[in-house]
Coordinates of C-alpha atoms in Angstrom, one line a residue:
M1 CA 81.4 -56.6 -0.9
S2 CA 80.6 -54.4 2.2
T3 CA 81.8 -51.3 0.3
Y4 CA 80.9 -51.1 -3.4
F5 CA 81.8 -48.8 -6.2
D6 CA 82.0 -49.8 -9.9
S7 CA 82.7 -47.0 -12.3
R8 CA 80.8 -48.9 -15.1
D9 CA 77.7 -49.5 -13.0
P10 CA 75.1 -46.7 -13.7
A11 CA 74.0 -46.9 -10.1
C12 CA 77.5 -45.8 -9.1
K13 CA 78.5 -43.4 -11.8
S14 CA 76.3 -41.6 -14.3
P15 CA 76.7 -40.9 -17.1
F16 CA 78.9 -43.8 -18.2
G17 CA 82.5 -43.2 -19.3
A18 CA 83.9 -40.0 -20.7
V19 CA 81.9 -36.8 -20.4
S20 CA 81.8 -33.5 -22.2
C21 CA 82.9 -30.3 -20.6
G22 CA 80.6 -28.9 -17.9
T23 CA 78.7 -32.2 -17.5
E24 CA 77.3 -33.0 -14.0
V25 CA 78.6 -36.4 -13.0
S26 CA 76.7 -38.3 -10.2
F27 CA 78.7 -40.7 -8.0
A28 CA 77.5 -43.2 -5.4
V29 CA 79.4 -45.5 -3.0
F30 CA 77.3 -48.2 -1.4
C31 CA 78.2 -49.3 2.1
S32 CA 76.8 -52.0 4.4
P33 CA 75.7 -50.9 7.9
E34 CA 78.5 -53.0 9.6
E35 CA 81.0 -50.7 8.0
E36 CA 79.6 -47.8 10.1
I37 CA 80.5 -45.2 7.4
I38 CA 79.2 -41.8 8.5
G39 CA 80.6 -39.6 5.6
G40 CA 83.4 -39.1 3.2
E41 CA 84.4 -37.2 0.1
L42 CA 85.2 -37.6 -3.6
R43 CA 88.9 -36.8 -4.3
I44 CA 89.7 -35.8 -7.8
F45 CA 92.9 -34.6 -9.5
E46 CA 92.5 -32.6 -12.7
E47 CA 95.9 -33.3 -14.3
F48 CA 96.1 -30.6 -17.0
A49 CA 95.0 -27.9 -14.6
G50 CA 97.2 -29.3 -11.9
K51 CA 94.3 -29.0 -9.3
N52 CA 93.2 -31.3 -6.5
R53 CA 89.5 -31.0 -5.7
T54 CA 87.2 -32.6 -3.1
V55 CA 83.4 -33.0 -3.1
P56 CA 81.6 -34.0 0.1
L57 CA 79.5 -37.1 0.0
H58 CA 76.1 -37.1 1.6
T59 CA 74.2 -40.1 2.9
D60 CA 71.2 -41.4 1.1
G61 CA 69.8 -44.8 2.3
G62 CA 72.9 -46.9 2.4
A63 CA 74.7 -44.9 -0.3
F64 CA 77.0 -42.0 -0.1
R65 CA 76.5 -39.6 -3.1
C66 CA 77.8 -36.5 -4.7
V67 CA 77.7 -34.6 -7.9
Y68 CA 80.9 -33.4 -9.6
T69 CA 80.7 -30.8 -12.3
A70 CA 83.3 -31.4 -15.0
P71 CA 85.6 -28.5 -15.9
N72 CA 84.7 -26.2 -18.8
E73 CA 88.0 -27.1 -20.5
P74 CA 89.1 -30.6 -21.7
E75 CA 90.7 -32.5 -18.9
L76 CA 92.1 -35.8 -17.8
A77 CA 90.9 -36.4 -14.2
W78 CA 91.7 -39.2 -11.7
Y79 CA 89.4 -39.9 -8.8
G80 CA 88.9 -42.0 -5.7
F81 CA 86.9 -41.9 -2.5
S82 CA 87.8 -41.4 1.2
L83 CA 85.2 -42.7 3.6
T84 CA 85.0 -42.0 7.3
R85 CA 83.9 -44.6 9.9
R86 CA 82.1 -43.7 13.1
S87 CA 85.2 -44.7 15.0
G88 CA 87.2 -42.1 13.1
G89 CA 88.9 -44.6 10.9
I90 CA 89.4 -43.9 7.2
V91 CA 88.4 -46.2 4.3
D92 CA 90.4 -45.2 1.2
L93 CA 88.9 -46.5 -2.1
G94 CA 91.9 -45.2 -3.9
G95 CA 92.5 -42.8 -6.8
R96 CA 92.6 -45.3 -9.6
W97 CA 89.6 -44.3 -11.8
Q98 CA 90.0 -42.2 -14.9
L99 CA 87.5 -39.6 -16.0
T100 CA 88.0 -38.2 -19.5
V101 CA 86.5 -34.7 -20.0
Y102 CA 86.3 -33.8 -23.7
D103 CA 85.1 -30.9 -25.8
G104 CA 81.9 -32.2 -27.4
R105 CA 81.3 -29.3 -29.7
G106 CA 83.3 -30.6 -32.6
H107 CA 81.8 -32.5 -35.5
T108 CA 82.9 -36.1 -36.1
P109 CA 82.3 -37.5 -39.7
E110 CA 79.8 -40.4 -39.4
W111 CA 80.9 -42.0 -42.7
F112 CA 84.0 -43.7 -41.3
G113 CA 83.0 -45.5 -38.1
S114 CA 79.8 -46.9 -39.6
G115 CA 81.5 -48.3 -42.7
V116 CA 84.1 -50.8 -43.8
S117 CA 87.7 -49.8 -44.5
Y118 CA 90.4 -51.4 -46.6
Q119 CA 94.1 -50.7 -46.3
I120 CA 96.2 -50.8 -49.4
F121 CA 100.0 -50.9 -49.6
P122 CA 100.1 -49.3 -53.1
D123 CA 103.1 -51.0 -54.6
R124 CA 101.7 -54.5 -53.8
F125 CA 97.9 -54.3 -54.6
C126 CA 97.4 -54.2 -58.3
R127 CA 99.5 -52.9 -61.3
S128 CA 98.2 -51.8 -64.6
R129 CA 101.5 -52.3 -66.3
I130 CA 105.2 -53.3 -65.5
P131 CA 106.8 -49.9 -64.9
D132 CA 110.2 -48.6 -66.2
P133 CA 112.0 -47.0 -63.2
A134 CA 114.4 -45.1 -65.4
G135 CA 114.7 -41.4 -64.3
M136 CA 112.8 -42.0 -61.0
V137 CA 114.4 -40.9 -57.7
G138 CA 116.3 -43.7 -56.0
E139 CA 118.0 -46.8 -57.3
R140 CA 114.9 -48.7 -58.1
T141 CA 114.5 -52.3 -59.4
V142 CA 111.2 -53.8 -60.5
H143 CA 110.1 -57.4 -60.1
E144 CA 108.6 -58.6 -63.4
N145 CA 107.1 -61.6 -61.6
W146 CA 104.2 -60.4 -59.5
Q147 CA 104.5 -63.5 -57.2
D148 CA 108.1 -62.9 -56.2
T149 CA 109.1 -62.6 -52.5
P150 CA 110.0 -59.0 -51.7
D151 CA 113.8 -58.3 -51.1
F152 CA 114.3 -58.8 -47.4
L153 CA 118.1 -59.2 -46.9
P154 CA 120.4 -56.3 -46.1
D155 CA 122.8 -55.1 -48.8
E156 CA 126.6 -55.1 -48.6
Q157 CA 126.5 -52.1 -46.3
G158 CA 124.1 -54.0 -43.9
E159 CA 121.1 -51.9 -44.8
I160 CA 117.7 -52.9 -46.1
R161 CA 117.0 -50.3 -48.8
N162 CA 113.4 -51.3 -49.7
Q163 CA 114.1 -50.2 -53.3
D164 CA 112.6 -53.2 -55.0
F165 CA 109.2 -52.4 -56.5
F166 CA 106.4 -54.5 -57.9
G167 CA 104.7 -51.6 -59.7
G168 CA 101.3 -51.5 -58.1
D169 CA 99.8 -48.2 -59.1
L170 CA 96.8 -45.9 -58.9
P171 CA 95.1 -47.1 -62.1
G172 CA 95.4 -50.6 -60.8
I173 CA 93.5 -49.6 -57.6
T174 CA 90.9 -47.8 -59.7
G175 CA 90.4 -50.9 -61.8
K176 CA 89.7 -52.9 -58.6
L177 CA 87.1 -50.6 -57.0
D178 CA 84.3 -52.8 -58.0
Y179 CA 86.1 -55.7 -56.3
L180 CA 86.3 -53.5 -53.1
K181 CA 82.7 -52.5 -53.5
G182 CA 81.8 -56.3 -53.4
L183 CA 83.6 -56.5 -50.1
G184 CA 81.4 -53.7 -48.7
V185 CA 84.3 -51.3 -48.5
T186 CA 83.4 -47.6 -47.9
T187 CA 86.8 -46.2 -47.1
V188 CA 90.1 -47.0 -48.9
Y189 CA 93.1 -46.2 -46.7
L190 CA 96.3 -45.8 -48.8
N191 CA 99.8 -46.1 -47.4
P192 CA 102.0 -43.2 -48.7
I193 CA 101.6 -42.3 -52.4
F194 CA 103.9 -39.4 -52.6
E195 CA 107.2 -39.5 -54.4
A196 CA 109.9 -41.3 -52.4
A197 CA 113.0 -43.4 -52.9
S198 CA 111.5 -46.6 -51.3
N199 CA 108.7 -49.0 -51.9
H200 CA 107.0 -48.1 -48.6
R201 CA 107.3 -44.3 -49.3
Y202 CA 107.5 -43.3 -45.7
N203 CA 110.7 -41.4 -46.6
T204 CA 108.9 -38.6 -48.5
A205 CA 110.8 -36.9 -51.3
D206 CA 108.1 -34.6 -52.6
Y207 CA 104.8 -34.0 -50.7
L208 CA 103.2 -32.4 -53.7
A209 CA 103.9 -35.1 -56.3
I210 CA 102.4 -38.5 -56.8
D211 CA 105.3 -41.1 -57.0
P212 CA 105.7 -41.6 -60.8
M213 CA 105.6 -45.3 -60.4
L214 CA 102.1 -44.9 -59.0
G215 CA 100.9 -42.5 -61.7
K216 CA 100.2 -38.8 -62.0
E217 CA 98.0 -36.4 -60.1
E218 CA 95.3 -36.9 -62.7
D219 CA 95.3 -40.7 -61.8
F220 CA 94.7 -39.8 -58.2
Q221 CA 91.9 -37.5 -59.1
T222 CA 90.4 -40.3 -61.2
L223 CA 90.7 -42.7 -58.4
C224 CA 88.9 -40.3 -56.0
R225 CA 86.2 -39.5 -58.5
E226 CA 85.5 -43.2 -59.3
A227 CA 85.6 -44.1 -55.6
H228 CA 83.1 -41.4 -54.8
K229 CA 80.7 -42.7 -57.5
R230 CA 80.7 -46.0 -55.6
G231 CA 80.1 -44.4 -52.2
M232 CA 83.7 -44.8 -51.1
R233 CA 86.1 -42.3 -49.5
I234 CA 89.9 -42.0 -49.8
L235 CA 92.1 -41.7 -46.7
L236 CA 95.7 -40.7 -47.2
D237 CA 98.8 -41.4 -45.1
G238 CA 100.4 -38.2 -43.8
V239 CA 104.1 -38.6 -42.9
F240 CA 104.8 -35.2 -41.3
N241 CA 107.4 -36.1 -38.6
H242 CA 110.2 -36.8 -41.0
T243 CA 111.2 -36.7 -44.7
G244 CA 113.6 -38.7 -46.7
S245 CA 117.2 -37.8 -46.8
V246 CA 116.7 -38.1 -50.6
S247 CA 114.1 -35.4 -51.0
R248 CA 113.6 -31.9 -52.3
Y249 CA 113.9 -30.6 -48.8
F250 CA 117.0 -32.4 -47.4
N251 CA 118.6 -33.5 -50.7
A252 CA 121.5 -35.3 -49.2
D253 CA 122.6 -36.9 -52.6
G254 CA 121.7 -34.0 -54.9
S255 CA 118.9 -35.9 -56.7
Y256 CA 116.9 -32.7 -56.9
P257 CA 117.7 -29.3 -58.4
D258 CA 116.5 -27.6 -55.2
V259 CA 119.1 -26.5 -52.6
G260 CA 118.3 -28.8 -49.8
A261 CA 119.2 -28.4 -46.1
A262 CA 122.0 -30.9 -46.5
L263 CA 123.6 -28.9 -49.2
S264 CA 123.5 -25.4 -47.8
A265 CA 122.8 -23.6 -44.5
Q266 CA 121.1 -21.0 -46.7
S267 CA 118.6 -23.5 -48.0
P268 CA 115.0 -22.4 -47.5
Y269 CA 114.5 -25.8 -45.9
Y270 CA 117.5 -25.6 -43.5
N271 CA 115.4 -24.6 -40.5
W272 CA 113.0 -27.5 -41.0
Y273 CA 115.7 -29.8 -39.6
H274 CA 117.9 -29.8 -36.5
F275 CA 121.6 -30.2 -37.1
S276 CA 124.0 -30.8 -34.2
R277 CA 126.9 -30.5 -36.7
W278 CA 126.0 -29.6 -40.3
P279 CA 125.7 -31.4 -42.6
A280 CA 126.5 -34.9 -41.2
E281 CA 124.9 -34.9 -37.8
Y282 CA 121.2 -34.2 -37.4
D283 CA 118.1 -35.5 -35.7
A284 CA 116.6 -38.5 -37.4
W285 CA 113.6 -40.7 -36.8
W286 CA 114.7 -43.4 -34.4
G287 CA 118.3 -42.5 -35.4
I288 CA 117.7 -43.7 -39.0
K289 CA 119.8 -41.3 -41.0
T290 CA 117.8 -41.8 -44.2
L291 CA 114.8 -40.3 -42.3
P292 CA 115.8 -36.9 -41.0
A293 CA 113.3 -35.6 -38.5
V294 CA 111.6 -32.2 -39.1
E295 CA 111.1 -29.4 -36.7
E296 CA 107.3 -29.4 -36.6
N297 CA 107.2 -26.2 -34.6
H298 CA 108.8 -24.1 -37.3
P299 CA 106.3 -21.7 -38.8
D300 CA 107.5 -22.2 -42.4
Y301 CA 107.1 -26.0 -42.1
R302 CA 103.6 -25.6 -40.7
E303 CA 102.6 -23.2 -43.4
F304 CA 103.9 -25.7 -46.0
I305 CA 102.1 -28.7 -44.5
F306 CA 98.7 -27.2 -43.6
G307 CA 98.7 -23.5 -43.2
G308 CA 98.9 -22.1 -46.7
R309 CA 96.1 -22.0 -49.3
D310 CA 98.2 -24.5 -51.4
S311 CA 99.6 -26.4 -48.5
V312 CA 100.0 -30.2 -48.7
V313 CA 97.0 -31.1 -46.6
R314 CA 94.7 -28.7 -48.4
H315 CA 95.9 -29.5 -51.9
W316 CA 95.2 -33.2 -51.7
L317 CA 91.8 -32.7 -50.1
R318 CA 90.9 -30.5 -53.1
C319 CA 92.2 -33.2 -55.4
G320 CA 89.6 -35.6 -53.9
A321 CA 91.0 -37.1 -50.7
D322 CA 88.6 -37.3 -47.8
G323 CA 90.9 -37.4 -44.8
W324 CA 94.3 -38.2 -43.4
R325 CA 95.9 -40.8 -41.2
L326 CA 98.7 -39.4 -39.2
D327 CA 101.9 -41.5 -39.1
V328 CA 103.6 -41.6 -35.7
A329 CA 101.1 -39.2 -34.1
D330 CA 103.0 -39.6 -30.8
E331 CA 105.9 -37.6 -32.3
L332 CA 103.7 -34.7 -33.6
P333 CA 103.0 -31.8 -31.2
D334 CA 99.4 -31.5 -29.9
D335 CA 99.0 -28.0 -31.4
F336 CA 100.4 -29.2 -34.7
I337 CA 97.7 -31.9 -34.9
A338 CA 95.0 -29.4 -33.7
Q339 CA 95.9 -26.8 -36.3
L340 CA 96.1 -29.5 -39.0
R341 CA 92.6 -30.6 -38.2
C342 CA 91.4 -27.0 -38.4
A343 CA 92.9 -26.6 -41.8
M344 CA 91.3 -29.9 -43.0
E345 CA 87.8 -28.8 -41.8
E346 CA 88.2 -25.4 -43.4
E347 CA 88.9 -27.1 -46.7
K348 CA 86.4 -30.0 -46.4
S349 CA 84.0 -29.9 -43.5
D350 CA 83.5 -33.7 -43.2
A351 CA 87.2 -34.6 -43.6
L352 CA 88.5 -37.3 -41.2
L353 CA 91.7 -37.3 -39.1
I354 CA 92.9 -40.7 -37.7
G355 CA 96.0 -41.0 -35.6
E356 CA 98.5 -43.8 -35.4
V357 CA 98.7 -44.6 -31.7
W358 CA 99.5 -48.1 -30.5
E359 CA 98.0 -47.9 -26.9
D360 CA 95.0 -46.4 -25.1
G361 CA 95.1 -43.0 -26.6
S362 CA 93.0 -41.3 -23.9
N363 CA 95.8 -41.4 -21.3
K364 CA 98.9 -41.9 -23.5
I365 CA 102.2 -40.4 -22.3
A366 CA 104.7 -39.8 -25.1
Y367 CA 108.1 -38.2 -24.6
D368 CA 107.1 -37.3 -21.0
R369 CA 104.0 -35.5 -22.1
R370 CA 100.4 -36.5 -21.5
R371 CA 98.7 -36.4 -24.9
R372 CA 95.3 -34.9 -25.9
Y373 CA 94.5 -36.8 -29.1
L374 CA 90.9 -37.5 -28.2
L375 CA 89.8 -34.4 -26.2
G376 CA 88.0 -32.8 -29.1
S377 CA 90.4 -30.6 -31.1
E378 CA 92.8 -33.2 -32.5
T379 CA 92.1 -36.6 -34.1
H380 CA 88.6 -37.9 -34.6
G381 CA 89.8 -41.5 -33.9
L382 CA 92.8 -43.7 -33.6
M383 CA 94.2 -46.9 -35.0
N384 CA 92.9 -49.5 -32.5
Y385 CA 96.0 -51.6 -31.8
P386 CA 94.5 -52.6 -28.4
F387 CA 91.7 -54.3 -30.2
R388 CA 94.1 -56.3 -32.3
T389 CA 96.2 -57.3 -29.3
A390 CA 93.2 -58.4 -27.3
A391 CA 91.5 -60.3 -30.2
L392 CA 94.7 -62.1 -31.1
Q393 CA 95.2 -63.3 -27.5
W394 CA 91.7 -64.6 -27.3
L395 CA 91.8 -66.3 -30.7
C396 CA 95.0 -68.1 -29.7
G397 CA 93.7 -69.5 -26.5
G398 CA 93.2 -66.6 -24.1
D399 CA 90.2 -65.9 -22.0
A400 CA 87.3 -63.9 -23.5
S401 CA 86.9 -62.0 -20.3
D402 CA 90.3 -60.4 -20.8
F403 CA 89.1 -59.2 -24.3
R404 CA 86.0 -57.7 -22.8
E405 CA 87.9 -56.0 -20.0
S406 CA 90.4 -54.5 -22.4
M407 CA 87.7 -53.2 -24.7
E408 CA 85.4 -52.0 -21.9
T409 CA 88.3 -50.0 -20.5
L410 CA 88.6 -48.2 -23.9
R411 CA 84.9 -47.7 -24.1
E412 CA 85.0 -46.1 -20.6
N413 CA 88.0 -43.9 -21.4
Y414 CA 87.2 -42.8 -24.9
P415 CA 84.7 -40.1 -25.9
P416 CA 81.8 -42.0 -27.6
D417 CA 82.5 -40.4 -31.0
A418 CA 86.2 -41.5 -30.8
Y419 CA 85.2 -45.0 -29.7
Y420 CA 82.9 -45.4 -32.7
S421 CA 85.5 -43.8 -35.0
A422 CA 88.3 -46.2 -34.2
M423 CA 90.1 -48.0 -37.0
N424 CA 89.9 -51.7 -35.9
F425 CA 92.0 -54.3 -37.6
L426 CA 93.8 -57.7 -37.3
S427 CA 96.8 -56.9 -39.5
T428 CA 98.6 -53.8 -40.8
H429 CA 101.7 -53.1 -42.8
D430 CA 103.6 -52.9 -39.4
T431 CA 102.5 -56.3 -38.1
P432 CA 102.8 -59.9 -39.2
R433 CA 99.9 -61.2 -41.2
I434 CA 97.1 -62.4 -39.0
L435 CA 96.9 -65.8 -40.8
T436 CA 100.5 -66.5 -40.1
L437 CA 100.0 -65.7 -36.4
L438 CA 96.9 -67.8 -36.1
G439 CA 98.5 -71.0 -37.5
G440 CA 100.1 -71.9 -34.2
E441 CA 103.3 -73.1 -35.9
P442 CA 106.9 -72.4 -34.7
V443 CA 108.5 -69.2 -35.9
P444 CA 111.7 -69.8 -37.8
E445 CA 114.7 -68.2 -36.1
D446 CA 116.3 -66.4 -39.1
K447 CA 114.8 -64.2 -41.7
P448 CA 115.4 -66.4 -44.7
G449 CA 113.5 -69.1 -42.8
R450 CA 110.7 -66.8 -42.1
A451 CA 110.6 -65.6 -45.8
A452 CA 110.3 -69.2 -47.0
A453 CA 107.8 -70.2 -44.3
R454 CA 104.3 -71.2 -45.3
L455 CA 101.7 -72.8 -43.0
S456 CA 101.3 -76.5 -43.3
P457 CA 97.9 -77.7 -44.6
A458 CA 96.8 -78.4 -41.0
G459 CA 98.2 -75.1 -39.8
Y460 CA 96.5 -73.2 -42.6
E461 CA 93.1 -74.8 -41.9
L462 CA 93.4 -73.9 -38.2
A463 CA 94.4 -70.3 -39.1
R464 CA 91.6 -70.0 -41.5
R465 CA 89.0 -71.1 -39.0
R466 CA 90.4 -68.8 -36.4
L467 CA 90.5 -65.9 -38.8
M468 CA 86.8 -66.5 -39.8
V469 CA 85.9 -66.1 -36.1
G470 CA 88.2 -63.1 -35.7
A471 CA 86.7 -61.4 -38.8
M472 CA 83.2 -62.0 -37.4
L473 CA 84.3 -60.2 -34.2
L474 CA 86.0 -57.4 -36.2
Y475 CA 82.8 -56.7 -38.2
A476 CA 80.5 -57.0 -35.2
F477 CA 82.5 -54.5 -33.2
P478 CA 82.0 -50.7 -32.9
G479 CA 84.4 -48.7 -35.1
S480 CA 85.4 -49.3 -38.7
P481 CA 86.4 -52.9 -39.5
T482 CA 89.6 -52.5 -41.5
V483 CA 91.0 -55.2 -43.7
Y484 CA 94.7 -55.2 -44.7
Y485 CA 94.7 -56.0 -48.4
G486 CA 95.0 -59.7 -49.0
D487 CA 94.0 -60.9 -45.5
E488 CA 90.6 -61.8 -47.1
A489 CA 92.4 -63.8 -49.8
G490 CA 94.7 -65.8 -47.6
V491 CA 98.0 -63.9 -47.8
Q492 CA 100.7 -65.0 -45.3
G493 CA 103.9 -63.4 -44.0
Y494 CA 105.9 -62.5 -40.9
E495 CA 107.4 -59.0 -40.3
D496 CA 108.0 -56.5 -43.0
P497 CA 108.6 -56.7 -45.8
L498 CA 107.3 -60.3 -45.7
N499 CA 103.8 -59.0 -44.6
R500 CA 103.8 -56.8 -47.8
R501 CA 103.6 -59.5 -50.4
T502 CA 101.5 -58.8 -53.5
Y503 CA 97.8 -59.5 -53.6
P504 CA 97.3 -63.0 -55.1
W505 CA 94.9 -62.2 -58.0
G506 CA 93.5 -65.4 -59.4
Q507 CA 94.8 -67.5 -56.4
E508 CA 92.6 -66.2 -53.6
D509 CA 91.2 -68.4 -50.9
E510 CA 87.6 -68.4 -52.1
R511 CA 86.2 -69.7 -48.9
L512 CA 87.8 -66.8 -46.9
L513 CA 86.8 -64.3 -49.6
A514 CA 83.2 -65.3 -49.5
W515 CA 83.1 -65.0 -45.7
Y516 CA 84.5 -61.4 -45.9
R517 CA 82.0 -60.5 -48.6
K518 CA 79.1 -61.7 -46.5
L519 CA 80.4 -59.9 -43.4
G520 CA 80.8 -56.7 -45.5
A521 CA 77.2 -57.0 -46.8
L522 CA 75.8 -57.4 -43.3
R523 CA 77.8 -54.5 -41.9
C524 CA 76.5 -52.3 -44.7
S525 CA 72.9 -53.3 -44.3
R526 CA 72.4 -53.4 -40.5
P527 CA 72.3 -50.2 -38.5
S528 CA 72.9 -52.2 -35.3
L529 CA 76.3 -53.2 -36.6
Q530 CA 77.1 -49.7 -37.8
Q531 CA 76.2 -47.6 -34.8
G532 CA 74.5 -49.8 -32.2
G533 CA 75.4 -50.0 -28.5
I534 CA 77.4 -52.9 -27.3
S535 CA 77.1 -55.5 -24.5
Y536 CA 78.6 -58.9 -23.8
P537 CA 76.1 -61.6 -23.0
L538 CA 79.0 -64.1 -22.8
A539 CA 82.7 -63.6 -22.1
A540 CA 84.4 -66.6 -20.5
G541 CA 87.1 -68.9 -21.8
G542 CA 86.8 -69.4 -25.5
G543 CA 83.2 -68.2 -25.5
L544 CA 82.4 -64.6 -26.5
A545 CA 79.1 -63.0 -27.5
V546 CA 78.8 -59.4 -28.6
R547 CA 75.3 -57.9 -28.7
R548 CA 74.7 -54.8 -30.8
C549 CA 71.4 -53.0 -30.6
C550 CA 70.0 -50.0 -32.5
G551 CA 66.3 -49.2 -31.9
S552 CA 64.4 -52.5 -32.3
E553 CA 67.2 -54.1 -34.4
V554 CA 69.5 -56.5 -32.6
T555 CA 72.5 -58.4 -33.9
V556 CA 74.4 -60.9 -31.7
A557 CA 77.8 -62.4 -32.7
V558 CA 78.3 -65.6 -30.7
M559 CA 81.8 -67.1 -31.1
N560 CA 83.8 -70.0 -29.8
A561 CA 87.6 -69.7 -30.1
G562 CA 88.1 -72.8 -28.1
A563 CA 88.9 -76.2 -29.6
E564 CA 86.0 -78.0 -27.9
S565 CA 82.3 -77.5 -28.6
L566 CA 80.5 -74.9 -26.4
E567 CA 77.0 -75.0 -25.1
V568 CA 75.5 -71.5 -24.9
R569 CA 72.3 -70.1 -23.4
L570 CA 71.3 -66.6 -24.4
P571 CA 68.1 -64.5 -23.7
W572 CA 66.3 -64.0 -27.0
S573 CA 63.0 -62.0 -27.4
G574 CA 61.8 -63.6 -30.6
T575 CA 60.8 -67.2 -31.3
I576 CA 63.4 -67.7 -34.0
A577 CA 67.0 -66.6 -34.3
T578 CA 68.7 -66.8 -37.7
D579 CA 72.4 -67.1 -38.4
A580 CA 72.9 -64.4 -41.1
M581 CA 76.0 -66.1 -42.3
T582 CA 74.4 -69.4 -43.3
G583 CA 70.7 -68.9 -43.0
Q584 CA 70.4 -71.6 -40.3
Q585 CA 67.5 -71.0 -37.9
F586 CA 67.3 -71.8 -34.2
L587 CA 64.1 -72.0 -32.1
T588 CA 63.9 -70.4 -28.7
E589 CA 62.1 -71.8 -25.6
G590 CA 60.8 -69.5 -23.0
G591 CA 62.8 -66.6 -24.1
V592 CA 66.0 -68.6 -24.1
L593 CA 68.2 -69.6 -27.1
R594 CA 70.3 -72.7 -26.7
L595 CA 73.2 -73.1 -29.1
S596 CA 75.9 -75.8 -29.4
L597 CA 78.8 -74.2 -31.1
P598 CA 81.5 -76.4 -32.5
G599 CA 85.1 -75.6 -31.7
I600 CA 86.5 -72.5 -33.5
S601 CA 83.2 -71.3 -35.0
G602 CA 80.7 -68.6 -34.8
V603 CA 77.2 -67.4 -35.7
L604 CA 75.9 -63.9 -36.4
L605 CA 72.3 -64.0 -35.1
I606 CA 69.5 -61.7 -36.3

């Protein structure tokens, strides 16, 4: 090109990507002589400050350069260049580049991003006994058969109550910690564990009580203590945007002795909610009346959740938890998140805060407000749904260059600590199971059909091979590889609650399980996979290579998601490359490694 600027090229912009407050950022635009460019300026808009700035460009041997000093406060800036021709004409390079300016003074716990995470839906992982629901809040039923399909049809009122339980509990999880250790797990992320009237427990009834079907507070303390002995941390799910209508605080049905907001306008909890017409009309999460939304700005609510000495966030950290994942972070005010993090760090200096955000969190607009999740005072990292989206598209026939572009956009936009503290995954409790999606089979139109659906033998074999490639990418990527319980064992299922089937103890896919164990061991033993930089020696069609480097240690995942075999040539400094997954060795010639990868396969080269 006669005029060249690439924000990812260090010759054009340095340092790369997001910068900390006050950093001097060097820019250079390269122009060929025939363009007759004689000057120009950098134009930058600092969105939070609402300021437009210009910085003159000076000529320097075919390049036009300037230095911009980032603001002293966190900022989201948008920039472009205006160049002037000798003739007086203007060349506008646009205002389409993002510069994230973050506060780099905060501490980010290193234990999360370098390790392996495992997400557990507590009711469905492991039970120590078949529970008796008598006396528990809600109209609960219990499946005696662990292999049952979860109830998925609406009741006679047309609602799905999610009141069928399988009885997974905290002692059951504690009893499987050695299994998790064998997978290389270092962080156990638990979906909600507090008392609630549903099996998913996102409709909290009592923030300060473990749901009795899961156990007691002592069981939670035991779980944390035993996990810590094995070098594992416990991450809790914080649902602070709404409560259950069946709860101590709202108490719509009178299940609790407390005077809830739905029972009296004099309730101590009344101001936690917004009633348009008390008691029947009130704000609710997405209009779901069983999930009344809370007023997060009310001082009493903030004091209860994180402000007070015995607040929810502080209490459970003292009981042994190591951090929180914030449910629907988009719907929590920025200062709520920032104050919550301060409370966490006062209680436990290396506590971790992860946010549920489904998009690029660096420039997210939610409810007409630009959010500040990653600018240094709020979350340490986010759930990386963009990773899942891009990986799934590539595994199902997309172009690897699209995956690289999507992930390089995140790497450019995110502060480095946030990029390396992302929670990466292929499935969650809110998505269909990855195996089901990778099988390439038609989706039944009705829910009974989807509930009964299982992949054909051919579909399952295709899905398993694709998942093995996807898992290799997951474990080779910066951020914490996060396994949704049962993915490693071959669990299938469409949307919830079909994606929340029980873990198939004794019926695991042993081939998949062995693959995940090997990946976990490699992730735990190789610094390059834990914290190394990333580059892409190959990203075209079905071929994708991810290179991680830390000091002299190099690990390269080379993968082929296409159906046909792929010939790959890679630069390699040693004389031998070894596939760490199988032990197979490859000779290099003249510093070049030649591989022939069968369709839907991969190697992890060391």
